[in-house]
Amino acid sequence: MSAPAGLPPRPPAAMYPAGPAASREAAAAEGGAPRCHNGPVQSPMQFPAGYGSHPPNYSAPSGHYSQVPSKAVSPHVDNQYGASYHSSYYSAPAQNVMAPSVGPNVLNTRESQQFYHKPPHAAGPAEGPVQGAIPPAPYLHTSAPQSYSAFGNHYSTSVSSSVASQGFPLNSDHYALPVVSSAVYPNVSYPPAATGSMYGQAFTSQSLPAAGQFKETNMLSSPSTSVPHSLQQHVPVGYNSTLSTVSSAQPVQDNLSRNLTGSVAKVNNQINTGGVESLQPVHSASQSVQFTKPGVGTSASPAVISSARTSASGLSSQPRSSPSVTQPPESALQEAIDSSSTTSSASPVLNNYDALEGGGYPETRSVTSSPVPAPAAPQTSKTSKPFGYGYPALQPGYQNTAPPTPVQQPSNPGHHPGFQHYPQQYPGVNQLSSSLGGLSLQHSQQPEGLRPVNLTQDRNILPVSSVPAPVPNLNSDLRKLNCSPDSFRCTLTNIPQTQALLNKAKLPLGLLLHPFRDLTQLPVITSSTIVRCRSCRTYINPFVSFIDQRRWKCNLCYRVNDVPEEFMYNPLTRSYGEPHKRPEVQNSTVEFIASSDYMLRPPQPAVYLFVLDVSHNAVEAGYLTILCNSLLENLDKLPGDSRTRIGFITFDSTVHFYNLQEGLSQPQMLIVSDIDDIFLPTPDSLLVNLHESKELIKDLLNAFPNMFTNTRETHSALGPALQAAFKLMSPTGGRISVFQTQLPSLGAGLLHSREDPNQRSSTKVVQHLGPATDFYKKLALDCSGQQIAVDLFLLSSQYSDLASLACMSKYSAGCIYYYPSFHHIHNPAQAEKLQKDLKRYLTRKIGFEAVMRIRCTKGLSIHTFHGNFFVRSTDLLSLANVNPDAGFAVQMSIEESLADTSLVCFQTALLYTSSKGERRIRVHTLCLPVVNSLADVYAGADVQAVVCLLANMAVDRSVSSSLSDARDALVNAVVDSLSAYMSTASNLQQSMLIAPNSLKLFPLYVLALLKQKAFRTGTSTRLDDRVYAMCQIKSQPLIHLMKMIHPNLYRIDKLTDESTIHVNDRVVPQPPLQKLSAEKLTREGAFLMDCGSAFYIWIGKNCDNNFIKDVLGYPNYASVPQKMTQLPEVVALSSERTRSFIAWLRDNRPLSPVLQVIKDENPAKTEFFQHLIEDRTEAAFSYYEFLLHIQQQICK
Amino acid sequence: MESVVFIFALIDCCALIFLAVYFIITLSDLECDYINARSCCSKLNKWVIPEVIGHAVVTVLMLISLHWFIFLLNLPIATWNIYRFIMVPSGNMGVFDPTEIHNRGQLKSHMKEAMIKLGFHLLCFFMYLYSMILALIND
């Protein structure tokens, strides 16, 4: 990149003026001083020859770019590119004007080569028709339609095909705009200096290595396991698999869908046994999953047809292969494969957070995604790509003004994730399939999500493996770009058009977020300008539409914004004039490195303060040893940089501070006994630099466990200790970790026992679910204001009023851990859990002084938030700390009708300071379709998300109203929604209890909720346990919450190699999910229950002795000890299988669960049996009774 | 004597009107993000008790001066004020709780409540004014 380097530097242009809503992410900071400029560029005109002379010819800037020496230029492809590029902009027949030798994009040249000139590498059979139908020549020098279609393979088939089949009528009314803009462009210069200097820095500092990688991945000839390579390899594989399943897919859809999961698993196996070294398994797996879904019939048929057809249909056949190729594994089904491949892939996937800058990943993504054309659809060209990145399409901007083409929904009754998008993508399919007859399924069949399920008769409703998240009914293009359901889920993947429709459906509308989750692949963008909408401050995302090259239309507020000059240049491909190819527009989850505009103060250092209870009770419980050992082990792994600071406060009836000033020979303990008016004994050196005072800190940690062994002090002055901690931390902000073992009994914030043990199993009123005092809430709000989060570890054997104490974490965005009846010797399971939790807690990523904002498309509004945070203003969540295990939920309402749009988008932006002192913004964007019929709403319901949101709402209800109200509301939610569904489906027999397939698990999950610790009545439940369960419901992300609500049960004594998956050279068996019912527990078996935070292995009395010997390491059932928390490493096949299965389950979650082996006499047995929610207990319905109850309620 | 009662009621009513307007302005400030929830709620909570007392005084005054109609008119709102104040959960920071004001449309309902009170007090204002003038003429 010598050319840009040699050019004069230029200040960053195109800062946005502060919009009216200046108080976005960082209230004052983000708004900044308006640094407005007129038009896209301010610099003087520096036209390269030929630029201005062809006003409509947009190839000029690229010609300009070809001056850059390091550009690889391959003329014939450039020619093609340029032509199509141009034509797609202006749709003018005169575009052959452009210079043939411009090479704007290395990437594209390579790709187009790969696609059109290297048949052996081309993407499988689908490619055949294209090549056969169209001779290569038309791609290169042609008139508009052909160059369109050629180009379409890369970017916008929607345009190309609409043009090809219909000519220009669709676009004709948009002609005015491009013309205007092209008239403007000549006045605008594209000085090399601008982009050169802008990105010159970026290249030298960050993206240079990445660029190297990019080249590598782009080398088609290279035999390495780069992405394009695997891409080509596995397309045929996937395709073959498709075709092979076609024949079996043709029979009735019902059969198909029942066999669905099974066949998916099988295909997975086939593929995964193939090899794990490259990315291939991911893609091929996702692909195969997609294809084995019932849509196979439809998806395959056009492929067959297209081979006999002309270029247009040939083109439309191609997307079928490529979207699946590049589609990131979305469904939960593939989580396993996902994780396996990301850990083992040799492609430039950067796991390291900091190494990601410059974006190795986005490149691979852009490589894989660029060849994916938009679906071709003459009728739906308007709707099929409404918010796509392909600005050549021109039309997206008109999405709102033009009435939504009714074509999309009516022609698209398909709602099963597998095949729903095909009709949308290829309305041509309708004709094709009718001509072929019988290949198309979607006309005669109901969508999978709506398939009626008779709940009272169908007993096996649980899927074989985990429940996948429904895939929104979008075209494959948008779906591929859409946010992963792990971080962002909506309860309804089809958003109803109006509030009235939503009310009719009786389902809650809301989002479940896991925004800061640990990601293995995250594009990080370093750019001087972060492109955002001027009025609503939305970050640019894959679902915006580019009206033309210089303007984009916000997908949330529909404002038209300018594309800033820097954004025109793509640092990844090093090409100019392709804003739609930037990683921001290619990935729905991105992270920006924020500039100083996003700071209110310099980024804070990582500061950790530990506030430890050292009263008699605490010493007795013995947590100090575990904590100190954990801290000593992980002291170097605490996230932070050279500025990291740490401090300790201990308290009993007095508060003790520790002077750890560097240079002291040993830590100094300072005792403050005036707890009514707490003060800091010394202004500094209580919080010390971790690296400078490391020896002292280690001394202190070694001394702690024995320092208080003889204490007689039973009182606990938690309140004053917290006040002191707040005073100590308020100048910097950071994290306070509080360890408490009893009810605070002294000073401010003292609490009294409110629990009446006789009321524990009461079926009537459960009181005291709310806090007793506002002290902790006030403290939390003070802390939140100073960017301090308080994390609470409650290790108590008696009632400690968690309802009140939890407030300190709830509103300061902390987290809560509770270890009932903790004792380091008597309760080894809890001790082990604390140890594991601490390891994760101390080493996990952390974000400081964070704020999160959730934006949604105009017409939707968020009215309630769930999670641990403080809502500072209408949609701004203040998070003093954010951790990767925190989940959030919001409820939404539809304020205005969404009739004039076909898609809605949600965007969360999380602005935080990383532990390295960098200000970063993580942005997730989710895009969902809007529907206008009730059936569609049901078809798109995401039952897990619905249940999690309902659980959150029920917690609120039980605190603000009463527990029985909350329980009634949960039951009513099922009754209402099922009766609403049954009334819409008129052909159903009213005497049966019918649910749509998408909601078939709804009654089961709600019953599970009713039997959950948080909401159960009749069973003895300690108040703290109940409150803790409620806290967890509020703050856990969906995946963990679902395990808590409905644990997974597996039979593990007969693990076979059937349906195994391979992870890191380990064979992981995949036993099927069992119903949570004692009828499944046979005395001959051994069962594993995965409750999220705990694993239980239940062993039947007559369990095979071989299993006990091999897996548990004991000769027979009688000799298995009562408290067993680990499986021995025995060299035996069954032991290996079991251990690898458990290890695999553990790998999938942040908190390593504790394993407990349960024999019949074990006290933990009740715990285990309480989770068998389908069975009847003395106080609650069995599942079947519950169904009858619902039916009765519906019939009323 | 009666005129004194109504003059006092009139002044009290003016204060309540101002208070209602203040509530509306502060809440709409919060709605527009001009102030944060914490400061909004602490501002408003300060005035909850004066409002309750101010309204209770007028109501009681009407009772002892035997103006049944006005008393009965005031009674529901005064009762609601007191009920709302008493029913605040022990963990909340007052009638307006910063952690909950953005949830479940509380902000909107507070706003609506303030609007209704404003309307009611305006009505009362003219009633007191009329009664006062009547009483002054009668004297």
PDB file of N, CA, C and O in Angstrom, chain A residues 986-1018:
ATOM      1  N   SER A 986     -60.698 -23.485  11.897  1.00  0.00           N
ATOM      2  CA  SER A 986     -62.104 -23.862  12.048  1.00  0.00           C
ATOM      3  C   SER A 986     -62.302 -25.351  11.812  1.00  0.00           C
ATOM      4  O   SER A 986     -63.246 -25.942  12.318  1.00  0.00           O
ATOM      5  N   ASN A 987     -61.391 -25.946  11.049  1.00  0.00           N
ATOM      6  CA  ASN A 987     -61.633 -27.333  10.691  1.00  0.00           C
ATOM      7  C   ASN A 987     -61.241 -28.309  11.793  1.00  0.00           C
ATOM      8  O   ASN A 987     -61.314 -29.502  11.627  1.00  0.00           O
ATOM      9  N   LEU A 988     -60.776 -27.763  12.908  1.00  0.00           N
ATOM     10  CA  LEU A 988     -60.345 -28.659  13.973  1.00  0.00           C
ATOM     11  C   LEU A 988     -61.536 -29.065  14.832  1.00  0.00           C
ATOM     12  O   LEU A 988     -62.458 -28.302  15.043  1.00  0.00           O
ATOM     13  N   GLN A 989     -61.404 -30.260  15.341  1.00  0.00           N
ATOM     14  CA  GLN A 989     -62.432 -30.708  16.262  1.00  0.00           C
ATOM     15  C   GLN A 989     -62.244 -30.004  17.589  1.00  0.00           C
ATOM     16  O   GLN A 989     -61.150 -29.993  18.138  1.00  0.00           O
ATOM     17  N   GLN A 990     -63.292 -29.439  18.084  1.00  0.00           N
ATOM     18  CA  GLN A 990     -63.159 -28.681  19.318  1.00  0.00           C
ATOM     19  C   GLN A 990     -62.971 -29.581  20.537  1.00  0.00           C
ATOM     20  O   GLN A 990     -62.549 -29.130  21.585  1.00  0.00           O
ATOM     21  N   SER A 991     -63.263 -30.825  20.379  1.00  0.00           N
ATOM     22  CA  SER A 991     -63.198 -31.683  21.550  1.00  0.00           C
ATOM     23  C   SER A 991     -61.769 -32.077  21.897  1.00  0.00           C
ATOM     24  O   SER A 991     -61.502 -32.570  22.984  1.00  0.00           O
ATOM     25  N   MET A 992     -60.854 -31.858  20.961  1.00  0.00           N
ATOM     26  CA  MET A 992     -59.484 -32.235  21.247  1.00  0.00           C
ATOM     27  C   MET A 992     -58.664 -30.993  21.598  1.00  0.00           C
ATOM     28  O   MET A 992     -59.045 -29.878  21.284  1.00  0.00           O
ATOM     29  N   LEU A 993     -57.559 -31.246  22.225  1.00  0.00           N
ATOM     30  CA  LEU A 993     -56.671 -30.134  22.541  1.00  0.00           C
ATOM     31  C   LEU A 993     -55.589 -30.084  21.464  1.00  0.00           C
ATOM     32  O   LEU A 993     -54.705 -30.922  21.402  1.00  0.00           O
ATOM     33  N   ILE A 994     -55.731 -29.113  20.602  1.00  0.00           N
ATOM     34  CA  ILE A 994     -54.842 -29.023  19.456  1.00  0.00           C
ATOM     35  C   ILE A 994     -53.924 -27.816  19.632  1.00  0.00           C
ATOM     36  O   ILE A 994     -54.363 -26.751  20.036  1.00  0.00           O
ATOM     37  N   ALA A 995     -52.677 -28.014  19.335  1.00  0.00           N
ATOM     38  CA  ALA A 995     -51.746 -26.886  19.344  1.00  0.00           C
ATOM     39  C   ALA A 995     -51.034 -26.861  18.014  1.00  0.00           C
ATOM     40  O   ALA A 995     -50.851 -27.901  17.389  1.00  0.00           O
ATOM     41  N   PRO A 996     -50.640 -25.689  17.557  1.00  0.00           N
ATOM     42  CA  PRO A 996     -49.803 -25.671  16.354  1.00  0.00           C
ATOM     43  C   PRO A 996     -48.460 -26.307  16.690  1.00  0.00           C
ATOM     44  O   PRO A 996     -48.032 -26.282  17.849  1.00  0.00           O
ATOM     45  N   ASN A 997     -47.830 -26.832  15.688  1.00  0.00           N
ATOM     46  CA  ASN A 997     -46.568 -27.519  15.925  1.00  0.00           C
ATOM     47  C   ASN A 997     -45.552 -26.610  16.619  1.00  0.00           C
ATOM     48  O   ASN A 997     -44.781 -27.045  17.467  1.00  0.00           O
ATOM     49  N   SER A 998     -45.606 -25.328  16.270  1.00  0.00           N
ATOM     50  CA  SER A 998     -44.640 -24.411  16.864  1.00  0.00           C
ATOM     51  C   SER A 998     -44.851 -24.246  18.364  1.00  0.00           C
ATOM     52  O   SER A 998     -43.938 -23.874  19.081  1.00  0.00           O
ATOM     53  N   LEU A 999     -46.052 -24.508  18.811  1.00  0.00           N
ATOM     54  CA  LEU A 999     -46.360 -24.291  20.230  1.00  0.00           C
ATOM     55  C   LEU A 999     -46.650 -25.599  20.959  1.00  0.00           C
ATOM     56  O   LEU A 999     -47.228 -25.591  22.034  1.00  0.00           O
ATOM     57  N   LYS A1000     -46.272 -26.717  20.356  1.00  0.00           N
ATOM     58  CA  LYS A1000     -46.678 -27.973  20.977  1.00  0.00           C
ATOM     59  C   LYS A1000     -46.021 -28.167  22.343  1.00  0.00           C
ATOM     60  O   LYS A1000     -46.536 -28.883  23.191  1.00  0.00           O
ATOM     61  N   LEU A1001     -44.865 -27.546  22.550  1.00  0.00           N
ATOM     62  CA  LEU A1001     -44.192 -27.698  23.837  1.00  0.00           C
ATOM     63  C   LEU A1001     -44.638 -26.669  24.863  1.00  0.00           C
ATOM     64  O   LEU A1001     -44.183 -26.674  25.996  1.00  0.00           O
ATOM     65  N   PHE A1002     -45.519 -25.776  24.444  1.00  0.00           N
ATOM     66  CA  PHE A1002     -45.904 -24.662  25.318  1.00  0.00           C
ATOM     67  C   PHE A1002     -46.508 -25.148  26.640  1.00  0.00           C
ATOM     68  O   PHE A1002     -46.031 -24.769  27.713  1.00  0.00           O
ATOM     69  N   PRO A1003     -47.533 -26.031  26.597  1.00  0.00           N
ATOM     70  CA  PRO A1003     -48.106 -26.477  27.872  1.00  0.00           C
ATOM     71  C   PRO A1003     -47.071 -27.189  28.746  1.00  0.00           C
ATOM     72  O   PRO A1003     -47.050 -27.000  29.964  1.00  0.00           O
ATOM     73  N   LEU A1004     -46.206 -27.950  28.107  1.00  0.00           N
ATOM     74  CA  LEU A1004     -45.192 -28.675  28.872  1.00  0.00           C
ATOM     75  C   LEU A1004     -44.262 -27.701  29.584  1.00  0.00           C
ATOM     76  O   LEU A1004     -43.975 -27.847  30.779  1.00  0.00           O
ATOM     77  N   TYR A1005     -43.822 -26.703  28.866  1.00  0.00           N
ATOM     78  CA  TYR A1005     -42.906 -25.737  29.463  1.00  0.00           C
ATOM     79  C   TYR A1005     -43.582 -24.932  30.567  1.00  0.00           C
ATOM     80  O   TYR A1005     -42.969 -24.608  31.583  1.00  0.00           O
ATOM     81  N   VAL A1006     -44.838 -24.589  30.340  1.00  0.00           N
ATOM     82  CA  VAL A1006     -45.521 -23.818  31.376  1.00  0.00           C
ATOM     83  C   VAL A1006     -45.725 -24.669  32.621  1.00  0.00           C
ATOM     84  O   VAL A1006     -45.556 -24.201  33.748  1.00  0.00           O
ATOM     85  N   LEU A1007     -46.045 -25.939  32.400  1.00  0.00           N
ATOM     86  CA  LEU A1007     -46.155 -26.829  33.561  1.00  0.00           C
ATOM     87  C   LEU A1007     -44.811 -26.906  34.284  1.00  0.00           C
ATOM     88  O   LEU A1007     -44.746 -26.880  35.518  1.00  0.00           O
ATOM     89  N   ALA A1008     -43.741 -26.972  33.507  1.00  0.00           N
ATOM     90  CA  ALA A1008     -42.409 -27.003  34.113  1.00  0.00           C
ATOM     91  C   ALA A1008     -42.157 -25.738  34.922  1.00  0.00           C
ATOM     92  O   ALA A1008     -41.584 -25.785  36.012  1.00  0.00           O
ATOM     93  N   LEU A1009     -42.616 -24.615  34.374  1.00  0.00           N
ATOM     94  CA  LEU A1009     -42.458 -23.352  35.109  1.00  0.00           C
ATOM     95  C   LEU A1009     -43.225 -23.383  36.416  1.00  0.00           C
ATOM     96  O   LEU A1009     -42.739 -22.929  37.451  1.00  0.00           O
ATOM     97  N   LEU A1010     -44.443 -23.922  36.341  1.00  0.00           N
ATOM     98  CA  LEU A1010     -45.258 -23.964  37.555  1.00  0.00           C
ATOM     99  C   LEU A1010     -44.623 -24.847  38.614  1.00  0.00           C
ATOM    100  O   LEU A1010     -44.871 -24.679  39.801  1.00  0.00           O
ATOM    101  N   LYS A1011     -43.826 -25.808  38.175  1.00  0.00           N
ATOM    102  CA  LYS A1011     -43.172 -26.693  39.127  1.00  0.00           C
ATOM    103  C   LYS A1011     -41.752 -26.239  39.435  1.00  0.00           C
ATOM    104  O   LYS A1011     -41.030 -26.909  40.164  1.00  0.00           O
ATOM    105  N   GLN A1012     -41.365 -25.141  38.830  1.00  0.00           N
ATOM    106  CA  GLN A1012     -40.042 -24.602  39.094  1.00  0.00           C
ATOM    107  C   GLN A1012     -40.014 -24.015  40.507  1.00  0.00           C
ATOM    108  O   GLN A1012     -41.038 -23.573  41.015  1.00  0.00           O
ATOM    109  N   LYS A1013     -38.823 -24.012  41.086  1.00  0.00           N
ATOM    110  CA  LYS A1013     -38.697 -23.490  42.448  1.00  0.00           C
ATOM    111  C   LYS A1013     -39.315 -22.113  42.598  1.00  0.00           C
ATOM    112  O   LYS A1013     -39.903 -21.797  43.626  1.00  0.00           O
ATOM    113  N   ALA A1014     -39.178 -21.293  41.579  1.00  0.00           N
ATOM    114  CA  ALA A1014     -39.634 -19.912  41.711  1.00  0.00           C
ATOM    115  C   ALA A1014     -41.140 -19.835  41.896  1.00  0.00           C
ATOM    116  O   ALA A1014     -41.638 -18.988  42.630  1.00  0.00           O
ATOM    117  N   PHE A1015     -41.870 -20.703  41.221  1.00  0.00           N
ATOM    118  CA  PHE A1015     -43.325 -20.524  41.187  1.00  0.00           C
ATOM    119  C   PHE A1015     -44.096 -21.654  41.837  1.00  0.00           C
ATOM    120  O   PHE A1015     -45.306 -21.627  41.858  1.00  0.00           O
ATOM    121  N   ARG A1016     -43.389 -22.674  42.332  1.00  0.00           N
ATOM    122  CA  ARG A1016     -44.152 -23.820  42.807  1.00  0.00           C
ATOM    123  C   ARG A1016     -44.803 -23.502  44.151  1.00  0.00           C
ATOM    124  O   ARG A1016     -44.291 -22.708  44.945  1.00  0.00           O
ATOM    125  N   THR A1017     -45.906 -24.129  44.383  1.00  0.00           N
ATOM    126  CA  THR A1017     -46.557 -24.015  45.685  1.00  0.00           C
ATOM    127  C   THR A1017     -46.833 -25.432  46.155  1.00  0.00           C
ATOM    128  O   THR A1017     -46.874 -26.368  45.361  1.00  0.00           O
ATOM    129  N   GLY A1018     -47.011 -25.565  47.440  1.00  0.00           N
ATOM    130  CA  GLY A1018     -47.345 -26.885  47.948  1.00  0.00           C
ATOM    131  C   GLY A1018     -46.128 -27.708  48.298  1.00  0.00           C
ATOM    132  O   GLY A1018     -46.160 -28.504  49.216  1.00  0.00           O
TER     133      GLY A1018
END
